[in-house]
Amino acid sequence: MRPSAEERSHEEPHNSPQPPSTSAKKYLPTGFFSGYPTRLTAHRGERRPGSDQGDVQNVARARQVRAEITRQAILDGAAVAFDLGGFEGTSLSDVVRNAGVTKGALYFHFPSKEALARTLMDEQLLIAERVPATDDPGLQTVIDLSHQMAHGLRTDVRIRAGIRLVIEFGSFTHPDPTPYDAWIDTCRTCLTPAQQRGDIHPSLDIQDLSTLLVGAFTGIQVTSHVRTRRQDLHTRVTDLWNFLLPTIVPPQRIALFHPTGTPGTIPITSAH
Amino acid sequence: MRPSAEERSHEEPHNSPQPPSTSAKKYLPTGFFSGYPTRLTAHRGERRPGSDQGDVQNVARARQVRAEITRQAILDGAAVAFDLGGFEGTSLSDVVRNAGVTKGALYFHFPSKEALARTLMDEQLLIAERVPATDDPGLQTVIDLSHQMAHGLRTDVRIRAGIRLVIEFGSFTHPDPTPYDAWIDTCRTCLTPAQQRGDIHPSLDIQDLSTLLVGAFTGIQVTSHVRTRRQDLHTRVTDLWNFLLPTIVPPQRIALFHPTGTPGTIPITSAH
């Protein structure tokens, strides 16, 4: 039996809480949301006036809310530091200074720089939440995911830090295939029904295609970052789809797909 | 006027020597070989017995050969260290220990860790030398280059260190588009005549295609490294070409190209 949230906050302060169940994401692979941050709304309860138990519960809730605010501040501070300096170039002192918390608070939530890095590396997988068409996954879902990730990289320091850490820390310093495998699983989970309904040539190997997409996207965003500070990232991602779609999709279906992402789903300001 | 090699060895010990001119590589972009290491055979001279001047010259040559041996040992030691620890995780003490040289010798050749890193980052561009069909560049030249780079990553610690540094140091710590731009230029230089002779659809933008290829390869080798320690790298590179060639090449010409590389040009042991 799993301990309650309160018990866990004392016994396992360093583990990420489990994700809330979201039926719209049921097609996503197990473990996909392992890094899901606690939401402040997760333990909303009713106040019972005059009840000692209610007061105790409220104090406990207030403490939990404060702890979560601290935890998020630490992750924000860490994201700024990792985005700037990478894993090796960041110290816990940088994080404490950026976050405006004590070293004790930092250690209560994260036992090490590695634990912080792993939480941010997991968080980038949350981008999948921002894609609307998740109840009926298909090829366009993957196209939209790639543009949402591009948008996240351009606008969200936590996404940027997560990807830098995945590439540096998770590929070289402490090689860990988990983030790559999770994205490949997500692609396969979307592309398998796409192939079943005839949007993808029946002869194509979906696992190979998913592996190619994740590998290609990884490098395309690196080169866009270094060459243009990601100014051309949406254009480069659109190129990837324009070059791949004629091989992937039967000719009579190709007009159904938007290589630039489903219109209206990506904020227009970022669609360079 | 440029100083002679001897003058440079005293006045500019930290600059990389210029590459020897190789007519077969004349189509490659200017600056492509800026990191070309001095070859030990570059200053072979004739001994004139009984001549004082000959003795002086021989002493100078012997000194130069020793200096070059030291320089190569330093680069080998640095490559092992950078491949293992990346830029931030490597100290000059690691390099000195790996190379078996004194700190003074290290500083004579390279003023800083950054200078060492930049030399190794430039060196990976030399892989283009290993592709035979360089006098008549075309689409197959780029395919062969991608497999030669894959082979270099699997077998050569200096290539591995160079690529890790390009991705970490040259993309995040000190963003520098030079290596990416050099590879994009190389692709464009090969693909432009390919398009002129009808091997590539006339409507395709060669600059966009070259940018896509370099970006995609960059990420494909990262994911192959972290997921399989590059065991599947040739397979993944072949996938890239299998997915792209139907979009790039007119149907009646597609059989002319080998997505696995020109048969016989990649050592068979590495063609996983």
PDB file of N, CA and C in Angstrom, chain A residues 88 164 167-168 170-173 175-177 180-181 184 204 208-209 211-212 215-216 219-220 222-223 225-227 229 236 239-240 243-244 246-247, chain B residues 88 164 167-168 170-173 175-177 180-181 184 204 208-209 211-212 215-216 219-220 222-223 225-227 229 236 239-240 243-244 246-247:
ATOM      1  N   GLU A  88      27.635  20.373 -15.277  1.00  0.00           N
ATOM      2  CA  GLU A  88      28.952  20.533 -14.650  1.00  0.00           C
ATOM      3  C   GLU A  88      29.199  21.981 -14.238  1.00  0.00           C
ATOM      4  N   ARG A 164      18.775  20.684 -22.272  1.00  0.00           N
ATOM      5  CA  ARG A 164      20.242  20.768 -22.171  1.00  0.00           C
ATOM      6  C   ARG A 164      20.754  19.636 -21.288  1.00  0.00           C
ATOM      7  N   ILE A 167      20.662  16.277 -22.997  1.00  0.00           N
ATOM      8  CA  ILE A 167      21.720  16.101 -23.993  1.00  0.00           C
ATOM      9  C   ILE A 167      23.096  15.985 -23.332  1.00  0.00           C
ATOM     10  N   GLU A 168      23.409  16.853 -22.378  1.00  0.00           N
ATOM     11  CA  GLU A 168      24.758  16.826 -21.791  1.00  0.00           C
ATOM     12  C   GLU A 168      24.871  15.761 -20.698  1.00  0.00           C
ATOM     13  N   GLY A 170      22.523  13.606 -19.511  1.00  0.00           N
ATOM     14  CA  GLY A 170      21.864  12.324 -19.760  1.00  0.00           C
ATOM     15  C   GLY A 170      22.383  11.600 -20.991  1.00  0.00           C
ATOM     16  N   SER A 171      23.251  12.227 -21.768  1.00  0.00           N
ATOM     17  CA  SER A 171      23.799  11.542 -22.937  1.00  0.00           C
ATOM     18  C   SER A 171      25.282  11.276 -22.785  1.00  0.00           C
ATOM     19  N   PHE A 172      25.978  12.142 -22.053  1.00  0.00           N
ATOM     20  CA  PHE A 172      27.429  12.012 -21.975  1.00  0.00           C
ATOM     21  C   PHE A 172      27.898  11.738 -20.550  1.00  0.00           C
ATOM     22  N   THR A 173      27.544  12.635 -19.615  1.00  0.00           N
ATOM     23  CA  THR A 173      28.079  12.504 -18.265  1.00  0.00           C
ATOM     24  C   THR A 173      27.526  11.258 -17.563  1.00  0.00           C
ATOM     25  N   PRO A 175      25.073   8.660 -19.029  1.00  0.00           N
ATOM     26  CA  PRO A 175      24.171   8.231 -20.108  1.00  0.00           C
ATOM     27  C   PRO A 175      22.933   7.507 -19.574  1.00  0.00           C
ATOM     28  N   ASP A 176      21.771   7.977 -19.973  1.00  0.00           N
ATOM     29  CA  ASP A 176      20.501   7.428 -19.508  1.00  0.00           C
ATOM     30  C   ASP A 176      19.513   7.533 -20.670  1.00  0.00           C
ATOM     31  N   PRO A 177      19.123   6.395 -21.228  1.00  0.00           N
ATOM     32  CA  PRO A 177      18.240   6.446 -22.401  1.00  0.00           C
ATOM     33  C   PRO A 177      16.789   6.788 -22.076  1.00  0.00           C
ATOM     34  N   TYR A 180      14.890   9.660 -23.991  1.00  0.00           N
ATOM     35  CA  TYR A 180      14.772   9.344 -25.410  1.00  0.00           C
ATOM     36  C   TYR A 180      13.775   8.210 -25.629  1.00  0.00           C
ATOM     37  N   ASP A 181      13.897   7.162 -24.808  1.00  0.00           N
ATOM     38  CA  ASP A 181      12.985   6.025 -24.951  1.00  0.00           C
ATOM     39  C   ASP A 181      11.538   6.449 -24.700  1.00  0.00           C
ATOM     40  N   ILE A 184      10.330   8.166 -27.794  1.00  0.00           N
ATOM     41  CA  ILE A 184      10.137   7.174 -28.869  1.00  0.00           C
ATOM     42  C   ILE A 184       8.842   6.392 -28.614  1.00  0.00           C
ATOM     43  N   LEU A 204       6.046   0.511 -43.541  1.00  0.00           N
ATOM     44  CA  LEU A 204       7.036   1.205 -42.703  1.00  0.00           C
ATOM     45  C   LEU A 204       7.097   0.624 -41.290  1.00  0.00           C
ATOM     46  N   ASP A 208      11.251   2.144 -36.010  1.00  0.00           N
ATOM     47  CA  ASP A 208      12.373   2.822 -36.690  1.00  0.00           C
ATOM     48  C   ASP A 208      12.028   4.280 -36.982  1.00  0.00           C
ATOM     49  N   LEU A 209      10.794   4.517 -37.454  1.00  0.00           N
ATOM     50  CA  LEU A 209      10.373   5.889 -37.753  1.00  0.00           C
ATOM     51  C   LEU A 209      10.377   6.741 -36.485  1.00  0.00           C
ATOM     52  N   THR A 211      12.152   6.284 -33.755  1.00  0.00           N
ATOM     53  CA  THR A 211      13.550   6.488 -33.350  1.00  0.00           C
ATOM     54  C   THR A 211      14.199   7.572 -34.203  1.00  0.00           C
ATOM     55  N   LEU A 212      13.918   7.536 -35.508  1.00  0.00           N
ATOM     56  CA  LEU A 212      14.458   8.572 -36.402  1.00  0.00           C
ATOM     57  C   LEU A 212      13.937   9.955 -36.014  1.00  0.00           C
ATOM     58  N   GLY A 215      15.588  11.203 -32.761  1.00  0.00           N
ATOM     59  CA  GLY A 215      16.991  11.516 -33.015  1.00  0.00           C
ATOM     60  C   GLY A 215      17.128  12.794 -33.834  1.00  0.00           C
ATOM     61  N   ALA A 216      16.364  12.885 -34.912  1.00  0.00           N
ATOM     62  CA  ALA A 216      16.468  14.045 -35.799  1.00  0.00           C
ATOM     63  C   ALA A 216      16.052  15.319 -35.057  1.00  0.00           C
ATOM     64  N   GLY A 219      18.779  16.710 -32.676  1.00  0.00           N
ATOM     65  CA  GLY A 219      19.875  17.447 -33.305  1.00  0.00           C
ATOM     66  C   GLY A 219      19.432  18.733 -33.970  1.00  0.00           C
ATOM     67  N   ILE A 220      18.227  18.722 -34.526  1.00  0.00           N
ATOM     68  CA  ILE A 220      17.729  19.915 -35.203  1.00  0.00           C
ATOM     69  C   ILE A 220      17.598  21.069 -34.212  1.00  0.00           C
ATOM     70  N   VAL A 222      19.339  21.391 -31.427  1.00  0.00           N
ATOM     71  CA  VAL A 222      20.698  21.802 -31.040  1.00  0.00           C
ATOM     72  C   VAL A 222      21.277  22.751 -32.086  1.00  0.00           C
ATOM     73  N   THR A 223      21.187  22.361 -33.353  1.00  0.00           N
ATOM     74  CA  THR A 223      21.799  23.201 -34.393  1.00  0.00           C
ATOM     75  C   THR A 223      21.049  24.539 -34.526  1.00  0.00           C
ATOM     76  N   HIS A 225      19.583  26.087 -32.083  1.00  0.00           N
ATOM     77  CA  HIS A 225      20.019  26.873 -30.921  1.00  0.00           C
ATOM     78  C   HIS A 225      21.354  27.548 -31.185  1.00  0.00           C
ATOM     79  N   VAL A 226      22.325  26.778 -31.636  1.00  0.00           N
ATOM     80  CA  VAL A 226      23.668  27.338 -31.760  1.00  0.00           C
ATOM     81  C   VAL A 226      23.776  28.268 -32.970  1.00  0.00           C
ATOM     82  N   ARG A 227      23.022  27.994 -34.029  1.00  0.00           N
ATOM     83  CA  ARG A 227      23.145  28.811 -35.239  1.00  0.00           C
ATOM     84  C   ARG A 227      22.266  30.061 -35.202  1.00  0.00           C
ATOM     85  N   ARG A 229      20.029  30.877 -32.229  1.00  0.00           N
ATOM     86  CA  ARG A 229      19.369  31.023 -30.920  1.00  0.00           C
ATOM     87  C   ARG A 229      17.891  30.621 -31.004  1.00  0.00           C
ATOM     88  N   ARG A 236      12.806  24.893 -39.157  1.00  0.00           N
ATOM     89  CA  ARG A 236      13.598  23.661 -39.305  1.00  0.00           C
ATOM     90  C   ARG A 236      12.764  22.418 -39.011  1.00  0.00           C
ATOM     91  N   ASP A 239      10.606  21.847 -41.979  1.00  0.00           N
ATOM     92  CA  ASP A 239      11.411  21.191 -43.021  1.00  0.00           C
ATOM     93  C   ASP A 239      11.466  19.686 -42.800  1.00  0.00           C
ATOM     94  N   LEU A 240      11.709  19.283 -41.560  1.00  0.00           N
ATOM     95  CA  LEU A 240      11.790  17.842 -41.259  1.00  0.00           C
ATOM     96  C   LEU A 240      10.533  17.136 -41.743  1.00  0.00           C
ATOM     97  N   PHE A 243      10.167  17.039 -45.581  1.00  0.00           N
ATOM     98  CA  PHE A 243      11.013  16.039 -46.222  1.00  0.00           C
ATOM     99  C   PHE A 243      10.545  14.616 -45.908  1.00  0.00           C
ATOM    100  N   LEU A 244       9.946  14.401 -44.737  1.00  0.00           N
ATOM    101  CA  LEU A 244       9.566  13.033 -44.355  1.00  0.00           C
ATOM    102  C   LEU A 244       8.171  12.630 -44.840  1.00  0.00           C
ATOM    103  N   PRO A 246       6.313  12.905 -47.536  1.00  0.00           N
ATOM    104  CA  PRO A 246       6.085  12.185 -48.794  1.00  0.00           C
ATOM    105  C   PRO A 246       6.514  10.709 -48.732  1.00  0.00           C
ATOM    106  N   THR A 247       7.476  10.386 -47.872  1.00  0.00           N
ATOM    107  CA  THR A 247       7.879   8.983 -47.721  1.00  0.00           C
ATOM    108  C   THR A 247       6.909   8.236 -46.807  1.00  0.00           C
TER     109      THR A 247
ATOM    110  N   GLU B  88      33.679  20.672 -19.299  1.00  0.00           N
ATOM    111  CA  GLU B  88      33.677  21.104 -17.898  1.00  0.00           C
ATOM    112  C   GLU B  88      34.304  20.050 -16.988  1.00  0.00           C
ATOM    113  N   ARG B 164      31.673  15.355 -29.053  1.00  0.00           N
ATOM    114  CA  ARG B 164      31.133  15.699 -27.730  1.00  0.00           C
ATOM    115  C   ARG B 164      31.378  17.180 -27.437  1.00  0.00           C
ATOM    116  N   ILE B 167      29.086  19.446 -29.416  1.00  0.00           N
ATOM    117  CA  ILE B 167      27.711  19.475 -28.898  1.00  0.00           C
ATOM    118  C   ILE B 167      27.644  20.192 -27.554  1.00  0.00           C
ATOM    119  N   GLU B 168      28.554  19.900 -26.635  1.00  0.00           N
ATOM    120  CA  GLU B 168      28.464  20.492 -25.296  1.00  0.00           C
ATOM    121  C   GLU B 168      29.076  21.896 -25.262  1.00  0.00           C
ATOM    122  N   GLY B 170      30.577  23.657 -27.743  1.00  0.00           N
ATOM    123  CA  GLY B 170      30.327  24.513 -28.893  1.00  0.00           C
ATOM    124  C   GLY B 170      28.852  24.803 -29.135  1.00  0.00           C
ATOM    125  N   SER B 171      27.958  24.156 -28.386  1.00  0.00           N
ATOM    126  CA  SER B 171      26.534  24.438 -28.567  1.00  0.00           C
ATOM    127  C   SER B 171      25.938  25.118 -27.355  1.00  0.00           C
ATOM    128  N   PHE B 172      26.483  24.824 -26.180  1.00  0.00           N
ATOM    129  CA  PHE B 172      25.874  25.350 -24.967  1.00  0.00           C
ATOM    130  C   PHE B 172      26.824  26.271 -24.206  1.00  0.00           C
ATOM    131  N   THR B 173      28.012  25.766 -23.838  1.00  0.00           N
ATOM    132  CA  THR B 173      28.917  26.549 -22.996  1.00  0.00           C
ATOM    133  C   THR B 173      29.435  27.779 -23.737  1.00  0.00           C
ATOM    134  N   PRO B 175      28.589  28.854 -27.352  1.00  0.00           N
ATOM    135  CA  PRO B 175      27.958  28.577 -28.646  1.00  0.00           C
ATOM    136  C   PRO B 175      28.780  29.114 -29.824  1.00  0.00           C
ATOM    137  N   ASP B 176      29.056  28.244 -30.761  1.00  0.00           N
ATOM    138  CA  ASP B 176      29.880  28.576 -31.920  1.00  0.00           C
ATOM    139  C   ASP B 176      29.361  27.779 -33.109  1.00  0.00           C
ATOM    140  N   PRO B 177      28.754  28.468 -34.077  1.00  0.00           N
ATOM    141  CA  PRO B 177      28.156  27.735 -35.200  1.00  0.00           C
ATOM    142  C   PRO B 177      29.167  27.180 -36.199  1.00  0.00           C
ATOM    143  N   TYR B 180      29.095  23.415 -37.325  1.00  0.00           N
ATOM    144  CA  TYR B 180      27.844  23.089 -38.015  1.00  0.00           C
ATOM    145  C   TYR B 180      27.806  23.748 -39.386  1.00  0.00           C
ATOM    146  N   ASP B 181      28.191  25.032 -39.431  1.00  0.00           N
ATOM    147  CA  ASP B 181      28.183  25.739 -40.719  1.00  0.00           C
ATOM    148  C   ASP B 181      29.144  25.097 -41.717  1.00  0.00           C
ATOM    149  N   ILE B 184      27.465  22.051 -43.070  1.00  0.00           N
ATOM    150  CA  ILE B 184      26.367  22.450 -43.974  1.00  0.00           C
ATOM    151  C   ILE B 184      26.950  22.896 -45.311  1.00  0.00           C
ATOM    152  N   LEU B 204      13.848  21.459 -54.859  1.00  0.00           N
ATOM    153  CA  LEU B 204      14.306  21.444 -53.466  1.00  0.00           C
ATOM    154  C   LEU B 204      15.344  22.527 -53.190  1.00  0.00           C
ATOM    155  N   ASP B 208      18.445  24.336 -47.309  1.00  0.00           N
ATOM    156  CA  ASP B 208      17.544  23.758 -46.308  1.00  0.00           C
ATOM    157  C   ASP B 208      17.822  22.269 -46.122  1.00  0.00           C
ATOM    158  N   LEU B 209      18.013  21.561 -47.237  1.00  0.00           N
ATOM    159  CA  LEU B 209      18.289  20.123 -47.148  1.00  0.00           C
ATOM    160  C   LEU B 209      19.602  19.874 -46.400  1.00  0.00           C
ATOM    161  N   THR B 211      21.040  21.815 -44.173  1.00  0.00           N
ATOM    162  CA  THR B 211      20.829  22.154 -42.760  1.00  0.00           C
ATOM    163  C   THR B 211      20.088  21.025 -42.050  1.00  0.00           C
ATOM    164  N   LEU B 212      19.081  20.471 -42.723  1.00  0.00           N
ATOM    165  CA  LEU B 212      18.343  19.340 -42.146  1.00  0.00           C
ATOM    166  C   LEU B 212      19.263  18.144 -41.916  1.00  0.00           C
ATOM    167  N   GLY B 215      21.650  18.759 -38.944  1.00  0.00           N
ATOM    168  CA  GLY B 215      20.886  18.718 -37.696  1.00  0.00           C
ATOM    169  C   GLY B 215      20.456  17.309 -37.346  1.00  0.00           C
ATOM    170  N   ALA B 216      19.878  16.613 -38.310  1.00  0.00           N
ATOM    171  CA  ALA B 216      19.377  15.263 -38.050  1.00  0.00           C
ATOM    172  C   ALA B 216      20.517  14.328 -37.667  1.00  0.00           C
ATOM    173  N   GLY B 219      21.721  14.746 -33.993  1.00  0.00           N
ATOM    174  CA  GLY B 219      20.884  14.129 -32.971  1.00  0.00           C
ATOM    175  C   GLY B 219      20.843  12.614 -33.063  1.00  0.00           C
ATOM    176  N   ILE B 220      20.897  12.103 -34.279  1.00  0.00           N
ATOM    177  CA  ILE B 220      20.846  10.648 -34.457  1.00  0.00           C
ATOM    178  C   ILE B 220      22.053   9.995 -33.799  1.00  0.00           C
ATOM    179  N   VAL B 222      23.746  11.257 -31.268  1.00  0.00           N
ATOM    180  CA  VAL B 222      23.590  11.396 -29.813  1.00  0.00           C
ATOM    181  C   VAL B 222      22.679  10.287 -29.272  1.00  0.00           C
ATOM    182  N   THR B 223      21.523  10.104 -29.911  1.00  0.00           N
ATOM    183  CA  THR B 223      20.584   9.100 -29.401  1.00  0.00           C
ATOM    184  C   THR B 223      21.150   7.685 -29.557  1.00  0.00           C
ATOM    185  N   HIS B 225      24.278   6.924 -29.414  1.00  0.00           N
ATOM    186  CA  HIS B 225      25.295   6.801 -28.358  1.00  0.00           C
ATOM    187  C   HIS B 225      24.650   6.438 -27.026  1.00  0.00           C
ATOM    188  N   VAL B 226      23.634   7.194 -26.644  1.00  0.00           N
ATOM    189  CA  VAL B 226      23.080   6.995 -25.301  1.00  0.00           C
ATOM    190  C   VAL B 226      22.233   5.725 -25.235  1.00  0.00           C
ATOM    191  N   ARG B 227      21.582   5.350 -26.326  1.00  0.00           N
ATOM    192  CA  ARG B 227      20.698   4.180 -26.288  1.00  0.00           C
ATOM    193  C   ARG B 227      21.431   2.878 -26.547  1.00  0.00           C
ATOM    194  N   ARG B 229      25.201   2.751 -27.188  1.00  0.00           N
ATOM    195  CA  ARG B 229      26.656   2.975 -27.268  1.00  0.00           C
ATOM    196  C   ARG B 229      27.133   2.909 -28.715  1.00  0.00           C
ATOM    197  N   ARG B 236      20.891   3.425 -37.999  1.00  0.00           N
ATOM    198  CA  ARG B 236      20.105   4.657 -37.853  1.00  0.00           C
ATOM    199  C   ARG B 236      20.410   5.653 -38.974  1.00  0.00           C
ATOM    200  N   ASP B 239      18.660   4.438 -41.997  1.00  0.00           N
ATOM    201  CA  ASP B 239      17.235   4.810 -41.899  1.00  0.00           C
ATOM    202  C   ASP B 239      17.013   6.235 -42.385  1.00  0.00           C
ATOM    203  N   LEU B 240      17.875   7.145 -41.929  1.00  0.00           N
ATOM    204  CA  LEU B 240      17.728   8.551 -42.339  1.00  0.00           C
ATOM    205  C   LEU B 240      17.680   8.657 -43.856  1.00  0.00           C
ATOM    206  N   PHE B 243      14.523   7.139 -45.450  1.00  0.00           N
ATOM    207  CA  PHE B 243      13.336   7.989 -45.325  1.00  0.00           C
ATOM    208  C   PHE B 243      13.443   9.241 -46.190  1.00  0.00           C
ATOM    209  N   LEU B 244      14.656   9.748 -46.404  1.00  0.00           N
ATOM    210  CA  LEU B 244      14.799  11.002 -47.151  1.00  0.00           C
ATOM    211  C   LEU B 244      14.904  10.802 -48.669  1.00  0.00           C
ATOM    212  N   PRO B 246      13.488   9.015 -51.027  1.00  0.00           N
ATOM    213  CA  PRO B 246      12.309   9.105 -51.909  1.00  0.00           C
ATOM    214  C   PRO B 246      11.799  10.531 -52.102  1.00  0.00           C
ATOM    215  N   THR B 247      12.027  11.408 -51.138  1.00  0.00           N
ATOM    216  CA  THR B 247      11.623  12.808 -51.296  1.00  0.00           C
ATOM    217  C   THR B 247      12.644  13.590 -52.117  1.00  0.00           C
TER     218      THR B 247
END
